[in-house]
């Protein structure tokens, strides 16, 4: 599939995102096809957009590419942006689901690091079976879902 095919399908589904440069992009693009600006972090509230949309999920503002990473190195994610993307919308006290049978869990703690050893960040959860686990599995907006969101 080409960019134009992806864009046409995204526009039909009303899921194309608009870049500050004026270009439209399919939702799975993490950078503008025309100007190559990434769409990760909201300039207004600082929320990292785990769905890679240019519309912020928290404050509904657009996300310009110039707010990202180290400007001397180009548009790269900072460590904080990377971890926020991995954690996604999860909050301590919230309940989430991986999309598999009996995969619902409650978040007990989020350690954003950085830590000297691997993993550099981790999340502590309690599954439906009552077992507490630590892992560093990133949020996948294609299959993970919010069951009960904890207040901010």
Coordinates of N, CA, C and O in Angstrom, one line a residue, residues 15 17 27-29 39 48-54 57 85 139-142:
X15 N -10.0 9.4 9.9 CA -8.9 9.2 10.9 C -7.6 9.9 10.4 O -6.6 9.6 11.1
X17 N -4.8 12.6 10.2 CA -4.4 13.7 11.1 C -3.8 14.9 10.3 O -3.0 14.6 9.4
X27 N -3.3 7.8 10.2 CA -3.1 7.7 11.6 C -1.9 6.9 12.1 O -1.4 7.2 13.2
X28 N -1.4 6.0 11.3 CA -0.2 5.2 11.8 C 1.1 5.9 11.5 O 2.1 5.4 11.9
X29 N 1.1 7.0 10.8 CA 2.3 7.7 10.6 C 2.7 8.5 11.9 O 1.9 9.2 12.4
X39 N 4.6 13.7 15.6 CA 3.4 14.1 16.3 C 3.3 13.4 17.6 O 2.4 12.6 17.8
X48 N 2.1 13.0 26.1 CA 2.6 12.2 25.0 C 1.5 11.4 24.4 O 0.8 10.8 25.1
X49 N 1.3 11.5 23.1 CA 0.2 11.0 22.4 C 0.5 9.5 22.0 O 1.2 9.3 21.0
X50 N 0.0 8.5 22.7 CA 0.4 7.2 22.5 C -0.3 6.6 21.2 O 0.1 5.5 20.7
X51 N -1.2 7.3 20.6 CA -1.8 6.9 19.4 C -1.1 7.5 18.2 O -1.5 7.2 17.0
X52 N -0.1 8.3 18.4 CA 0.6 9.0 17.3 C -0.3 9.9 16.5 O -0.2 10.0 15.3
X53 N -1.3 10.5 17.1 CA -2.2 11.5 16.4 C -1.7 12.8 16.7 O -1.0 13.1 17.7
X54 N -2.0 13.8 15.8 CA -1.5 15.2 16.1 C -2.5 15.9 17.0 O -2.3 17.1 17.3
X57 N -4.8 13.9 23.2 CA -5.9 13.1 23.9 C -6.3 13.7 25.2 O -7.4 13.4 25.6
X85 N 5.2 7.3 26.2 CA 4.6 6.6 25.1 C 4.4 5.1 25.5 O 3.4 4.5 25.2
X139 N 2.3 0.2 26.1 CA 0.9 0.3 25.8 C 0.7 0.2 24.2 O 1.5 0.8 23.5
X140 N -0.2 -0.7 23.8 CA -0.5 -0.8 22.4 C -1.9 -0.4 22.1 O -2.8 -1.1 22.5
X141 N -2.1 0.8 21.6 CA -3.4 1.3 21.4 C -4.3 0.5 20.4 O -5.5 0.7 20.4
X142 N -3.7 -0.4 19.7 CA -4.5 -1.3 18.8 C -5.2 -2.4 19.5 O -6.2 -2.9 19.0

